[in-house]
Each structure stands twice: as C-alpha cells, then as structure tokens.
CSV table of C-alpha atoms and ligand atoms in Angstrom, one decimal:
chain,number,residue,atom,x,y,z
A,12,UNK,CA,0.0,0.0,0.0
A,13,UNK,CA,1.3,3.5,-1.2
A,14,UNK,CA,0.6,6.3,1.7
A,15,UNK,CA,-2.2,8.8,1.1
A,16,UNK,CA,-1.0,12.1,0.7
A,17,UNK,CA,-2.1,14.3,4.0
A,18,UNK,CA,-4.1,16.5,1.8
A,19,UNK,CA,-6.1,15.7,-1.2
A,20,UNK,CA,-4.8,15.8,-4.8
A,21,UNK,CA,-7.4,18.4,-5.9
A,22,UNK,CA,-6.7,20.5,-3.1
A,23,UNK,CA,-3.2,21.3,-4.3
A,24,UNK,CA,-3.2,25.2,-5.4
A,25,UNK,CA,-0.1,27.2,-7.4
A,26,UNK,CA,1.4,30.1,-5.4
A,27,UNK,CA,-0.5,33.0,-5.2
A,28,UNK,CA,-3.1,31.8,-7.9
A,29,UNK,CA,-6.9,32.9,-8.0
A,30,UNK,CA,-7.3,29.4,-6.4
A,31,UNK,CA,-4.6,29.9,-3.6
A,32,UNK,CA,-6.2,33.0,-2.4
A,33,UNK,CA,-9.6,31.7,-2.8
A,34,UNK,CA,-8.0,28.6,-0.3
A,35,UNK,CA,-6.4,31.0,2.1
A,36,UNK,CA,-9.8,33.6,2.0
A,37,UNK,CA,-11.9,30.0,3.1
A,38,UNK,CA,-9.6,29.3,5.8
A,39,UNK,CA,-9.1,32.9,7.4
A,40,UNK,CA,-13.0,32.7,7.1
A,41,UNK,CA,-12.8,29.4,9.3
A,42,UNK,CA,-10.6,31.1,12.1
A,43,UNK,CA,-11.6,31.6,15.6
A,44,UNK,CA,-9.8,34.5,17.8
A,45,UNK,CA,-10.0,37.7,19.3
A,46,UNK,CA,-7.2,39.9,17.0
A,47,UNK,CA,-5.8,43.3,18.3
A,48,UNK,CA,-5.7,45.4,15.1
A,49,UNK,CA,-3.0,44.7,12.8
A,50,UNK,CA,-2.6,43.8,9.4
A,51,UNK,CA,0.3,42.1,7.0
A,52,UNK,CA,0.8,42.5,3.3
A,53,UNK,CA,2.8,40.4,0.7
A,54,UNK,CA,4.1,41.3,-2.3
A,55,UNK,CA,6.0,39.4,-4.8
A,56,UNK,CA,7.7,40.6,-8.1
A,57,UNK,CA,8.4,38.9,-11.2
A,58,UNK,CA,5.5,36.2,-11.1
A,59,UNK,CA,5.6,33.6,-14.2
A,60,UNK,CA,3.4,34.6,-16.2
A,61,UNK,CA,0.7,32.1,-16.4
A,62,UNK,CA,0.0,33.8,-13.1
A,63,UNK,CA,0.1,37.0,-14.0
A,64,UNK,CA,2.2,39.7,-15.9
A,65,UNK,CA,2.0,42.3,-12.7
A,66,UNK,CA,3.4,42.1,-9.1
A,67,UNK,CA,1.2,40.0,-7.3
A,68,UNK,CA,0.3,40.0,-3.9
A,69,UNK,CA,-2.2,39.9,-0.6
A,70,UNK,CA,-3.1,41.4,2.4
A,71,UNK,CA,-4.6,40.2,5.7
A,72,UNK,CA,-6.8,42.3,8.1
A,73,UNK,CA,-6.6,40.7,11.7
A,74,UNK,CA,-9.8,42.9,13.4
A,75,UNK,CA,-11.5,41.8,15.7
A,76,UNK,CA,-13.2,38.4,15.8
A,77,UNK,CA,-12.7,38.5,12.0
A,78,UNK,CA,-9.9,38.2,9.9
A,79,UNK,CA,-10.3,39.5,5.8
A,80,UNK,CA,-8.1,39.2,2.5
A,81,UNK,CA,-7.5,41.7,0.1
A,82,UNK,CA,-6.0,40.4,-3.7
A,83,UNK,CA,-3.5,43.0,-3.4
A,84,UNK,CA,-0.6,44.6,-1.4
A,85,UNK,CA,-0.2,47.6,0.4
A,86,UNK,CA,2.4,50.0,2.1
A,87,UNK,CA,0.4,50.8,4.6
A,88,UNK,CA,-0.2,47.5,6.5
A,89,UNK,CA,1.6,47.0,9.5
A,90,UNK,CA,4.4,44.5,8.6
A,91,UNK,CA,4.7,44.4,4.6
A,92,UNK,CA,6.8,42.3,2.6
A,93,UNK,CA,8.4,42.6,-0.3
A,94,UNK,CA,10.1,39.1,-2.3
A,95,UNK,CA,10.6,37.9,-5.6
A,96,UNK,CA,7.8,35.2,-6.2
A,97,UNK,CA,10.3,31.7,-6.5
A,98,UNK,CA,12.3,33.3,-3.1
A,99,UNK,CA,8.3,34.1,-1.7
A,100,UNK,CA,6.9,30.3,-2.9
A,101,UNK,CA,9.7,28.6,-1.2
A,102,UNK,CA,9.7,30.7,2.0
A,103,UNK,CA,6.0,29.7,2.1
A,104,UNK,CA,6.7,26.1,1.5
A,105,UNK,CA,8.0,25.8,4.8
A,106,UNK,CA,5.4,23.4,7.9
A,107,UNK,CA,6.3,24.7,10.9
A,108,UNK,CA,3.9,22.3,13.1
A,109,UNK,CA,5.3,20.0,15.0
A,110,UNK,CA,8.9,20.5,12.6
A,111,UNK,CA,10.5,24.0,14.8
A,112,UNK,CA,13.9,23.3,14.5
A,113,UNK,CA,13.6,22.1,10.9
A,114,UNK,CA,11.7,25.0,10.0
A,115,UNK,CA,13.6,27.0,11.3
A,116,UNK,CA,17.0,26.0,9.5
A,117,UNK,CA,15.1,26.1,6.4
A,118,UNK,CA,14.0,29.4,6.6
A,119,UNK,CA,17.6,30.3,7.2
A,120,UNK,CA,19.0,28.5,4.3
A,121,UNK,CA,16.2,29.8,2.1
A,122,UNK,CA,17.0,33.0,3.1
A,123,UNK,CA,20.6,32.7,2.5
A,124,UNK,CA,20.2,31.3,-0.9
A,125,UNK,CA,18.0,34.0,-1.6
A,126,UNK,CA,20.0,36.6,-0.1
A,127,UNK,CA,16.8,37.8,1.9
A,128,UNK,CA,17.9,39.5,4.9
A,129,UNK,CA,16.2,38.7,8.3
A,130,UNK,CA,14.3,41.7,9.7
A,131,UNK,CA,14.3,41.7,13.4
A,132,UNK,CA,11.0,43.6,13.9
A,133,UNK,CA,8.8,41.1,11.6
A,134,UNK,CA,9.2,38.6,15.3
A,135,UNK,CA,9.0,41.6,18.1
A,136,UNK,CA,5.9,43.7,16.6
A,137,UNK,CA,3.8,41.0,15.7
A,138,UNK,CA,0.8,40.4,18.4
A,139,UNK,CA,0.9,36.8,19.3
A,140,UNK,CA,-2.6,35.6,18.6
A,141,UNK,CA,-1.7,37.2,14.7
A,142,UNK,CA,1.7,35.2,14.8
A,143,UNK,CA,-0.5,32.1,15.9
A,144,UNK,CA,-2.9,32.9,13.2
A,145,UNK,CA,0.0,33.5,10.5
A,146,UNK,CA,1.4,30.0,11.4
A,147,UNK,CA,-1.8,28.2,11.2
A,148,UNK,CA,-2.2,29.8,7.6
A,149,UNK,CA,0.8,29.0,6.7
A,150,UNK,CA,0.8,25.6,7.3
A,151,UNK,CA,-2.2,24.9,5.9
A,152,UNK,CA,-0.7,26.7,2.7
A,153,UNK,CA,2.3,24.8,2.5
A,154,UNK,CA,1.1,21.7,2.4
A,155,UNK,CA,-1.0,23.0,-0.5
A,156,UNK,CA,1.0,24.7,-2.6
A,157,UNK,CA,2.8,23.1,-5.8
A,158,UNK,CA,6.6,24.1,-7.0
A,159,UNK,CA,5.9,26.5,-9.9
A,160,UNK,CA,6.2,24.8,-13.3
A,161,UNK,CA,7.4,27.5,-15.4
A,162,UNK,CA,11.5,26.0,-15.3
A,163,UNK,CA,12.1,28.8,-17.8
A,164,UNK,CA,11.3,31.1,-15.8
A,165,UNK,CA,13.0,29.6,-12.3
A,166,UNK,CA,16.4,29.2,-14.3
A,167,UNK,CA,16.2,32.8,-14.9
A,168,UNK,CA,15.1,33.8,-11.6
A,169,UNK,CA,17.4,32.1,-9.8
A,170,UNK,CA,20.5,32.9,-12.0
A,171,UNK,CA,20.9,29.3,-12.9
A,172,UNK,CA,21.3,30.0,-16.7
A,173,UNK,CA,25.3,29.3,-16.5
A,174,UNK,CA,24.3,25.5,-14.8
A,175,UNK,CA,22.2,24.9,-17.4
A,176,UNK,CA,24.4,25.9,-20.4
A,177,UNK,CA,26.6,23.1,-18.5
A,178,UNK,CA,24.9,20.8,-18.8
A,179,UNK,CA,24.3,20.5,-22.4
A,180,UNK,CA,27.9,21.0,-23.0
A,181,UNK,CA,30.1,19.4,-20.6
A,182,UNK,CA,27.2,17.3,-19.1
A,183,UNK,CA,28.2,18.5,-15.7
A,184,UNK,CA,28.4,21.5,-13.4
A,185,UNK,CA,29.1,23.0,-9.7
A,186,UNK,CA,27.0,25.1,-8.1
A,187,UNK,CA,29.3,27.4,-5.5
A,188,UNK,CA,27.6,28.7,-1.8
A,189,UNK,CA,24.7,26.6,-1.9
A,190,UNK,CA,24.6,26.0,1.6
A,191,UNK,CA,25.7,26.9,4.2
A,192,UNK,CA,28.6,25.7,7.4
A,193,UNK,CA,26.1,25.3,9.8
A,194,UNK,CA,24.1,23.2,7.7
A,195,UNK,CA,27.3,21.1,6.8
A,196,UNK,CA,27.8,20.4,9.9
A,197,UNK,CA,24.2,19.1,10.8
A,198,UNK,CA,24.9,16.7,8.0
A,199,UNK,CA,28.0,16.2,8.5
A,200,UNK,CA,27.1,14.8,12.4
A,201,UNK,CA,24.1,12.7,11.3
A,202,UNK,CA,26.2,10.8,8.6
A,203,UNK,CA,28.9,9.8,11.0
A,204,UNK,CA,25.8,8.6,13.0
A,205,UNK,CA,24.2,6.5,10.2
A,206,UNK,CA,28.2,5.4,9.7
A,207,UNK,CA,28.9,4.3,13.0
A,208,UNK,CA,29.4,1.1,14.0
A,209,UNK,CA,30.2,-0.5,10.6
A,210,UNK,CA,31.8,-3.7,10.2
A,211,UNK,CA,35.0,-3.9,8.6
A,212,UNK,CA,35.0,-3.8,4.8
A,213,UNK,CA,31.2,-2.2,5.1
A,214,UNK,CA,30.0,-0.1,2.9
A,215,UNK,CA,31.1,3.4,2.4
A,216,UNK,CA,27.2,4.5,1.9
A,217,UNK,CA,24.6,4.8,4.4
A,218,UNK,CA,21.4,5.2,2.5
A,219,UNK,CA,17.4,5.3,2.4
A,220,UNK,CA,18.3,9.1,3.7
A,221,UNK,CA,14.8,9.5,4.1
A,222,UNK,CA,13.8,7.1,6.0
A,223,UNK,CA,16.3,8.2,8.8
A,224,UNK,CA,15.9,12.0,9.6
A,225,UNK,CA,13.8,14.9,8.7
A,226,UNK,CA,17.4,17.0,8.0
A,227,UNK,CA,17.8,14.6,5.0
A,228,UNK,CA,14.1,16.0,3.7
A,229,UNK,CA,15.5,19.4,3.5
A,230,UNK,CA,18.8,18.5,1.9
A,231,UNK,CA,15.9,16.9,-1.2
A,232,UNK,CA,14.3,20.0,-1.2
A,233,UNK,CA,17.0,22.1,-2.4
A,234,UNK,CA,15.7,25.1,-4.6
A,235,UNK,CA,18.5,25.2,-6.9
A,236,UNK,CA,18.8,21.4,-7.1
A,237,UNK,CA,15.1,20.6,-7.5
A,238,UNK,CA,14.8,23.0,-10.3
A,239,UNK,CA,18.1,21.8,-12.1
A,240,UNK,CA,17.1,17.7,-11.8
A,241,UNK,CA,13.7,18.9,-13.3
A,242,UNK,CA,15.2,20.4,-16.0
A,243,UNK,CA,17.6,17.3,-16.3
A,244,UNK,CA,14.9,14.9,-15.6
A,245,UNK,CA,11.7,16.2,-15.9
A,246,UNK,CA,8.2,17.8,-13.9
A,247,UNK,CA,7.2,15.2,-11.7
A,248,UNK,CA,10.9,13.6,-11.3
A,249,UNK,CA,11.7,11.1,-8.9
A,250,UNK,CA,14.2,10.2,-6.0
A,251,UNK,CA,15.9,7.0,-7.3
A,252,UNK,CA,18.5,7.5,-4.0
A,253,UNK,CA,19.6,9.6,-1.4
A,254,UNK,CA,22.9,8.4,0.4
A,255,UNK,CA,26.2,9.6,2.2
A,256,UNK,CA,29.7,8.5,1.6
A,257,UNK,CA,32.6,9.1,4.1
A,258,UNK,CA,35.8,8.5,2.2
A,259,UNK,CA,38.6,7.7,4.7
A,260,UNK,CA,42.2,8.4,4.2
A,261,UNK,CA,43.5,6.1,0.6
A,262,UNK,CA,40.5,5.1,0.3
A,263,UNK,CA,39.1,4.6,-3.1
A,264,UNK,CA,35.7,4.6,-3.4
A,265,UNK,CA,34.5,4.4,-7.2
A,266,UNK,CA,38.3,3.6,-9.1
A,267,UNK,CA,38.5,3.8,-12.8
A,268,UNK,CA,35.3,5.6,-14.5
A,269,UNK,CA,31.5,4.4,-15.0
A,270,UNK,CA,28.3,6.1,-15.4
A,271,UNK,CA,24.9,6.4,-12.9
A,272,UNK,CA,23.0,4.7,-15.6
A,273,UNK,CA,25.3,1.7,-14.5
A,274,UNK,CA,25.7,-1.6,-16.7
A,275,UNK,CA,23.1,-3.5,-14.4
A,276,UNK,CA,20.5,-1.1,-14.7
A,277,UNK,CA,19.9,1.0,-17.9
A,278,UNK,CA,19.9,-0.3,-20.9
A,279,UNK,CA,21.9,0.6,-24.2
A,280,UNK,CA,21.6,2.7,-26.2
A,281,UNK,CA,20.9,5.8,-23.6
A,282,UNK,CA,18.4,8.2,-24.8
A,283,UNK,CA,19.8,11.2,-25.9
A,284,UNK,CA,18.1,12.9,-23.4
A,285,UNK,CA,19.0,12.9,-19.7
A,286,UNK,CA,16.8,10.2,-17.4
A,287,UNK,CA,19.0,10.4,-14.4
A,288,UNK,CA,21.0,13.1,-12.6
A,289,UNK,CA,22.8,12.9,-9.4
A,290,UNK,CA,23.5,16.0,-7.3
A,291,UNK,CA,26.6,15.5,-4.6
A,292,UNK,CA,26.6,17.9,-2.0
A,293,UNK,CA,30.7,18.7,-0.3
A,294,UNK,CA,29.8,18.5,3.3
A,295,UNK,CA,33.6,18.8,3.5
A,296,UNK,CA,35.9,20.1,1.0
A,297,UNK,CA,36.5,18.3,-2.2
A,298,UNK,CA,40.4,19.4,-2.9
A,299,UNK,CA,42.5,18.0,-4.7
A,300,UNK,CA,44.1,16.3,-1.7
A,301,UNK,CA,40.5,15.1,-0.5
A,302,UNK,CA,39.9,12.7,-3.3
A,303,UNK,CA,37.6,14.4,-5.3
A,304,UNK,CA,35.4,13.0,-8.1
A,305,UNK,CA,36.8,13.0,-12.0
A,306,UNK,CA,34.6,13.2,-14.6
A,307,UNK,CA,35.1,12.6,-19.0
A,308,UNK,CA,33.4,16.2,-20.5
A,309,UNK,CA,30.9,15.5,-22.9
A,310,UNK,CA,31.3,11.9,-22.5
A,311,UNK,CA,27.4,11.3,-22.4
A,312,UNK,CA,27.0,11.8,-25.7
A,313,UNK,CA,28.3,8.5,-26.6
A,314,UNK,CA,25.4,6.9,-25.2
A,315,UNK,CA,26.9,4.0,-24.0
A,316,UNK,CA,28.5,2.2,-20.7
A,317,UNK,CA,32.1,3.2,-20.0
A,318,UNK,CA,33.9,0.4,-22.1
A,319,UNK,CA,36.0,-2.3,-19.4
A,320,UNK,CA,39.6,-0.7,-19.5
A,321,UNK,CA,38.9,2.3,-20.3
A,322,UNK,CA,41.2,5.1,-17.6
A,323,UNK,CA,40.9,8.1,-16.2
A,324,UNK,CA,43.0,9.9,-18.9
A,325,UNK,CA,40.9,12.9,-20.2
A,326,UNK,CA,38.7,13.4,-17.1
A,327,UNK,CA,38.5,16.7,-14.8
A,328,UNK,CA,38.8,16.7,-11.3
A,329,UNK,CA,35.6,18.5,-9.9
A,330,UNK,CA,37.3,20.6,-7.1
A,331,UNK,CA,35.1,22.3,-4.9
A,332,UNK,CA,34.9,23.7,-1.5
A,333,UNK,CA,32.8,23.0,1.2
A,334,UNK,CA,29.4,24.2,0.6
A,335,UNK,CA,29.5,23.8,-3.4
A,336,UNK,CA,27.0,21.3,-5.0
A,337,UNK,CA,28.4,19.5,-7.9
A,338,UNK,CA,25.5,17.9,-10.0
A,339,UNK,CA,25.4,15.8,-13.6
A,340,UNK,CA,24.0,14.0,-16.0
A,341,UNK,CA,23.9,10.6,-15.1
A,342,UNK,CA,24.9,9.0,-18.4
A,343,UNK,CA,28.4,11.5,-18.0
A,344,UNK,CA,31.5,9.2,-17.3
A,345,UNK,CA,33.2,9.9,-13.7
A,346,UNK,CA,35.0,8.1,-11.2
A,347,UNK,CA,36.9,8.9,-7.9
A,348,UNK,CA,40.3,9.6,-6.8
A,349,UNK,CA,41.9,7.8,-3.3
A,350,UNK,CA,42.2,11.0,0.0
A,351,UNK,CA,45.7,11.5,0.3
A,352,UNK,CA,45.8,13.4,3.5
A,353,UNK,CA,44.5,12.2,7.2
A,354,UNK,CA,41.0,12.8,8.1
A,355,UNK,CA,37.4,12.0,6.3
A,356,UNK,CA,35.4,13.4,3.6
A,357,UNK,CA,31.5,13.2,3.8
A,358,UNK,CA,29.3,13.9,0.8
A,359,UNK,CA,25.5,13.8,0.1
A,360,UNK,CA,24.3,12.0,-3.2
A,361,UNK,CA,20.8,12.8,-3.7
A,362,UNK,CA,19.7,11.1,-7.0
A,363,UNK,CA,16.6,12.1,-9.1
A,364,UNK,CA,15.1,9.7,-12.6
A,365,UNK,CA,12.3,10.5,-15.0
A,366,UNK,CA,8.9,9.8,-13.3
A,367,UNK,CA,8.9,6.2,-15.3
A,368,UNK,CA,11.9,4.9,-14.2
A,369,UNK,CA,12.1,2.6,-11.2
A,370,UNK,CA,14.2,3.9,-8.6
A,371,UNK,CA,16.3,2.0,-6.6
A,372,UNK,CA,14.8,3.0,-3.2
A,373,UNK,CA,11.4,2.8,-2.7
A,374,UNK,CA,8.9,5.2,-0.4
A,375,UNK,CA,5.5,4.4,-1.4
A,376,UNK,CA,4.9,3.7,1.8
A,377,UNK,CA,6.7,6.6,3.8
A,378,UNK,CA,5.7,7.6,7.3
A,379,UNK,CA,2.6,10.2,6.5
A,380,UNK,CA,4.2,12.4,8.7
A,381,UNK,CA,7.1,13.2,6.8
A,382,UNK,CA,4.5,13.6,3.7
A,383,UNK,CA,2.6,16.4,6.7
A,384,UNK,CA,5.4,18.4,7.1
A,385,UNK,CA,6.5,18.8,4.0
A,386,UNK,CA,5.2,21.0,1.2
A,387,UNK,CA,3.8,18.6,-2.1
A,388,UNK,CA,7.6,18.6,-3.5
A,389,UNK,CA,8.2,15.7,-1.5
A,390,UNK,CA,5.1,13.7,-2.0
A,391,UNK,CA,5.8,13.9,-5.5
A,392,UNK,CA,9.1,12.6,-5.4
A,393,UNK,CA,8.6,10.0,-3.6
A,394,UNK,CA,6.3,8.7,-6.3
A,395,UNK,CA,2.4,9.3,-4.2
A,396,UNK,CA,1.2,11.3,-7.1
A,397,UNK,CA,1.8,9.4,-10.0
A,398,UNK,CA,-0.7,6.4,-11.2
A,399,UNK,CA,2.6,3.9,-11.7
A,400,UNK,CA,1.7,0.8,-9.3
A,401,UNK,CA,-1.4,1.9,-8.2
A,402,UNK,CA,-4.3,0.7,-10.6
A,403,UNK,CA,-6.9,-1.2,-9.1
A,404,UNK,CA,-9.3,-4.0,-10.5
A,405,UNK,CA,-11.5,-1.4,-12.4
A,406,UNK,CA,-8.2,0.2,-14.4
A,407,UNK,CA,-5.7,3.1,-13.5
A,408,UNK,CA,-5.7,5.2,-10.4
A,409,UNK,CA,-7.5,8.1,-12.2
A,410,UNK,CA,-7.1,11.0,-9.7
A,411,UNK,CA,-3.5,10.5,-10.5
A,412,UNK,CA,-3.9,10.0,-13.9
A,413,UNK,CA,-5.5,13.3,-14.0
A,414,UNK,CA,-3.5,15.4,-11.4
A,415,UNK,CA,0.1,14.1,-13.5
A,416,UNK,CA,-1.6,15.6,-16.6
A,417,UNK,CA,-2.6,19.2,-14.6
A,418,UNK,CA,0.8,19.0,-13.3
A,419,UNK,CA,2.3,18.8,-16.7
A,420,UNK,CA,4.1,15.9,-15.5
A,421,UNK,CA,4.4,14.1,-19.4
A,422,UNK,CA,5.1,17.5,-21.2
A,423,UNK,CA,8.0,19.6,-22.2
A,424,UNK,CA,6.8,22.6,-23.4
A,425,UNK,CA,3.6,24.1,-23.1
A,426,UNK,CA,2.8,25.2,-19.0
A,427,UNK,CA,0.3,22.5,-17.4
A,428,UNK,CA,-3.2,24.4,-16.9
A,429,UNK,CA,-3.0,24.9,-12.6
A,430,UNK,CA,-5.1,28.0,-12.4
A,431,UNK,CA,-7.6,28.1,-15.1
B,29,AKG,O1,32.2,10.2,-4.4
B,29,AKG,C1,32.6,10.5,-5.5
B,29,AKG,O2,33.5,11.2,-5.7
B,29,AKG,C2,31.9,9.9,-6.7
B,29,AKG,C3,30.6,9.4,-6.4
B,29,AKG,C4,29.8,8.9,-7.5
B,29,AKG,O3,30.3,8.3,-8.5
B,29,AKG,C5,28.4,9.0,-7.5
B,29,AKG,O4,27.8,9.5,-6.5
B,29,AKG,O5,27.7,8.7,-8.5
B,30,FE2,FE1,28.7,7.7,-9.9
C-alpha cells in the first residue's frame, strides 16, 4: 500500500493563484480569535506569467473576531513584505507544526540562498494571537502549494542559466555557496551517525536518507537542485537514492570511470536525453588532496556504458569547496580519486530519474508524517502522485492520472493548466 498524501490531490493550489487565495480567503473565514488590530501584506515581483504579468500580492486584516483578504498589497499595513515570487513560494513552503527546529533552518538556508535578509522587527511587533494565526495559515498553505512549473522562468530567476548551459555542454556543473557551514555540519554529524558502527570492509554508503531523519528532507528540497534535476529529468521527477559517503584516508571509493545509468541497470543505447541526474553535496571540502570525483566532458554523448579498461585519462577533477553542490547527468562518465591526506570526507548523493523509471529505493509507503510536514515537493518525489503501481481491478488510479496531466508531468513545453 502506497501512503495517502495528507491533503487531497485536488486541493493542491499554485502560489499566489486565483485558487490559492480563494484557499487561504476559506480558511481565514474558518478562524476563531479575538485579533488586536493589525494587518500584514505580501508582495511578490516577477510572477511567471501564467499567473500574472503584474506584481502579485495579498493582504490580511486581523480585526476583531474577524480576519479579511484583500487580492492585493499595500504599504500601509503593519508588517509588509516585499520578495521575488520563487524566493516568496519557497519561504511559504516551509510546515512549521510539529517540525520547529527544521523550520527553522530552512528558513535560514532559504534565506541565505535568496539573499533575503532577516528583519528583526517582523518577530518583536507582531501580536501573538496574529503570529499564531500566521502559522496556522501557513501551514495549511504549504502543504498546499505546488513548485511552480514554469522551469524557464525559475532558471532565470534564480541565475541558474550558466548550470544549465553546463549541462548540455560538458554534461556536468558545480553550483558554489549553496549552503551553508552550519548546515554542513548538521549533516556532516548525522552521517557519522548512520556510519557508526560499521563492520570492517562495510559499505562506504549509508542510505534510504529519508527514512532516517527529517534533515535529510531538507537537503531533497534544495531550490537550486530541484529546479536543475527537473530540468535534467523532468516535472514530476523522482528520488531513485539519497545516500552519504565518508571516504577515509587512501580510500578509493569508485576507481577507474563508470556512469549512474550503470551496466546493471539502464539499458543501451541511452536516450539522448538525460533520465537520471545525481546531485553531490561537499559536506567537506572536495580538494584536490581530499579525493575528489573525476569526470570525462561530454562523454554522455556516446550513449553507452564506460567500455572495461577504459582510464581516467581525459577526465576533470571537480574541485570544490565545502558548501558547493556538484550535479550531472547521469549518463556522464566519472569516477573517484583515493584521500591522500589524514581525516574524512563526507558527501550527500541525492539522485533524481524520470517519473517512469524505477528507482532504486522505494517510499511508497513513507511515514505520513514526513508527507505532513512537508510541502507537495516531496510527496511527489517520492512517487504518491503518480498512477505507476497503483491501478486497481476497475483500471488506473484516475485521480492520478489526472492530477500528473494538470501537473504537466508528461510534457515539455507548453505550461500545465494549474489555475484556469
Ligand atoms: O564520491 C565520488 O567522488 C563519486 C561518487 C559517484 O560516483 C556518484 O555518486 O555517482
Ligand atoms: Fe557515480
């Protein structure tokens, strides 16, 4: 049995959309309280444009017993915020319920990313019952709310142009201060956890990431990440794995050169387009003395396994510091190199397929309350919204069927039809 997402497929709204606001206008309507006056506006530039081609926004009026929504923004509401509309949909994303520290260092990292700076007053002005409120509607929200599937329009807004050029030229590239020390070293402390205590001659990979920690669910939902893999791999992609490997002094972890698609898994030819990506996070530095991965520019254009034999000659060493991302397409041929210098490197390897490829871990039947605190993102790469595996006696799962073709999940071009 797959588990049920926590809220239903046809509740699932786009960011600021007529039918987000008309979601968040029901639930204000719904609220019970006693609010000192005070009210709080949004507004978010560059919107895709299936959305609309103006700044888009909202305001809430906490009065009274009653709380109202305006379809616009103001200056003259008591806390008013101003965001781009990808920096705005992910800050929203966030559950805070029952997930504080989490939610917390995800709001940080967004932040950071977005370079969004912290303002001290939004926490000491704000009248508790409204912060309460706020929370509540914001949860509700985020477990709502769909990533926005104009990729155009995320490359752009998030500068990822250069990453993308990358990739259909050298098949591979690094994405620099994409997170930060602090977070490096939450990882870095939970992987020598899920490490400890292996036998000699183990296995240099703890995996099933999400099965052991909600820190490893914030890693996945990586802004940058998620909107490169889709471009790599598709709307609606998949988590195939998510694993750590801590590479010990001379040890050598992946000798010679191969690809992701692997000779027991995909077969030959390989598409020409990309069906796999893999994304490897340097929780510690990746120098040249640290043993850093190589990798064969260009090389997945032959389509093909790495021959037996075949060396290292002609690869680049990715070298990246701590805090650097380096992602590719999984048909690209790479290897590793031995650490030459005392001490341990620990890296994050979160892979994402097409939505019809089989991964090799499996979360159909994830605990439902990592699916409740955690925006739709996650639900959808753990393969819940999809109809693959879950037909019944009288045919397909048709909600599926139906909310994979809204989503745009089998199309390239045109934008799926959220809002309309
Ligand atoms: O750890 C490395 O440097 C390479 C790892 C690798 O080949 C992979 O994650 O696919
Ligand atoms: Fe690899």
């Amino acid at each position: 049995m797959f588990t049920q997402p926590p809220v239903p497929l046809g509740e699932r709204v786009e960011f600021l959309s007529d039918a987000y606001l008309n979601t968040v206008e029901t639930f204000v309507g719904g609220l019970q309280g006693s609010w000192p006056n005070f009210s709080v506006s949004l507004r978010c530039a560059n919107p895709p444009a299936h959305i609309s081609s103006e700044v888009v926004g909202y305001t809430l009026d906490f009065r009274g017993s009653g709380v109202t929504l305006t379809r616009s923004a103001t200056n003259e509401a008591n806390l008013s915020q101003d965001l781009d509309y990808n920096a705005a949909l992910w800050l929203h994303s966030i559950v805070k319920n029952d997930n504080e520290a989490s939610a917390a260092r995800r709001e940080r990292e967004y932040r950071r990313l977005f370079g969004i700076q912290s303002k001290k007053s939004d926490q000491t002005d704000m009248p508790k019952p409204v912060q309460q409120a706020l929370d509540a509607i914001g949860d509700h929200m985020a477990r709502r709310t769909v990533d926005n599937p104009d990729i155009t329009h995320k490359i752009a807004s998030f500068g990822l142009q250069q990453c993308a050029d990358d990739f259909e030229e050298t098949g591979y590239t690094v994405f620099h201060d994409a997170f930060s020390d602090d977070f490096a070293d939450a990882m870095r402390e939970e992987a020598a956890r899920n490490h400890a205590g292996r036998p000699e001659g183990g296995s240099f990979r703890a995996t099933m990431l999400l099965k052991r920690g909600s820190l490893w669910e914030e890693a996945l939902l990586h802004p940058w990440i998620l909107t490169a893999a889709e471009y790599l791999v598709g709307r609606g992609c998949l988590l195939y794995q998510t694993d750590t490997i801590v590479k010990t002094t001379g040890q050598e972890t992946h000798p010679g050169l191969h690809s992701d698609y692997a000779a027991s898994r995909i077969t030959e030819p390989f598409p020409e387009f990309c069906i796999l990506t893999v994304a490897v996070w340097a929780i510690d530095d990746f120098l040249s003395e640290h043993g850093p991965t190589v990798i064969k520019p260009g090389s997945f254009r032959e389509r093909r396994q790495v021959p037996a034999g075949t060396t290292q000659e002609g690869t680049t060493r990715i070298e990246m510091p701590q805090g650097s991302i380096a992602m590719w397409n999984g048909a690209t041929w790479h290897g590793s190199t031995p650490r030459t210098v005392a001490g341990k490197r620990t890296s994050l390897h979160n892979t994402y397929c097409r939505n019809y490829i089989r991964p090799l871990e499996q979360y159909q039947d994830i605990d439902p309350a990592i699916l409740s605190r955690n925006p739709p993102m996650l639900s959808s790469l753990c393969a819940l919204d999809d109809a693959f595996g879950k037909s019944g006696y009288e045919g397909a799962d048709f909600e599926r069927m139906g909310y994979a073709a809204r989503s745009g999940f089998a199309q390239s071009g045109p934008l799926p039809q959220w809002s309309r």
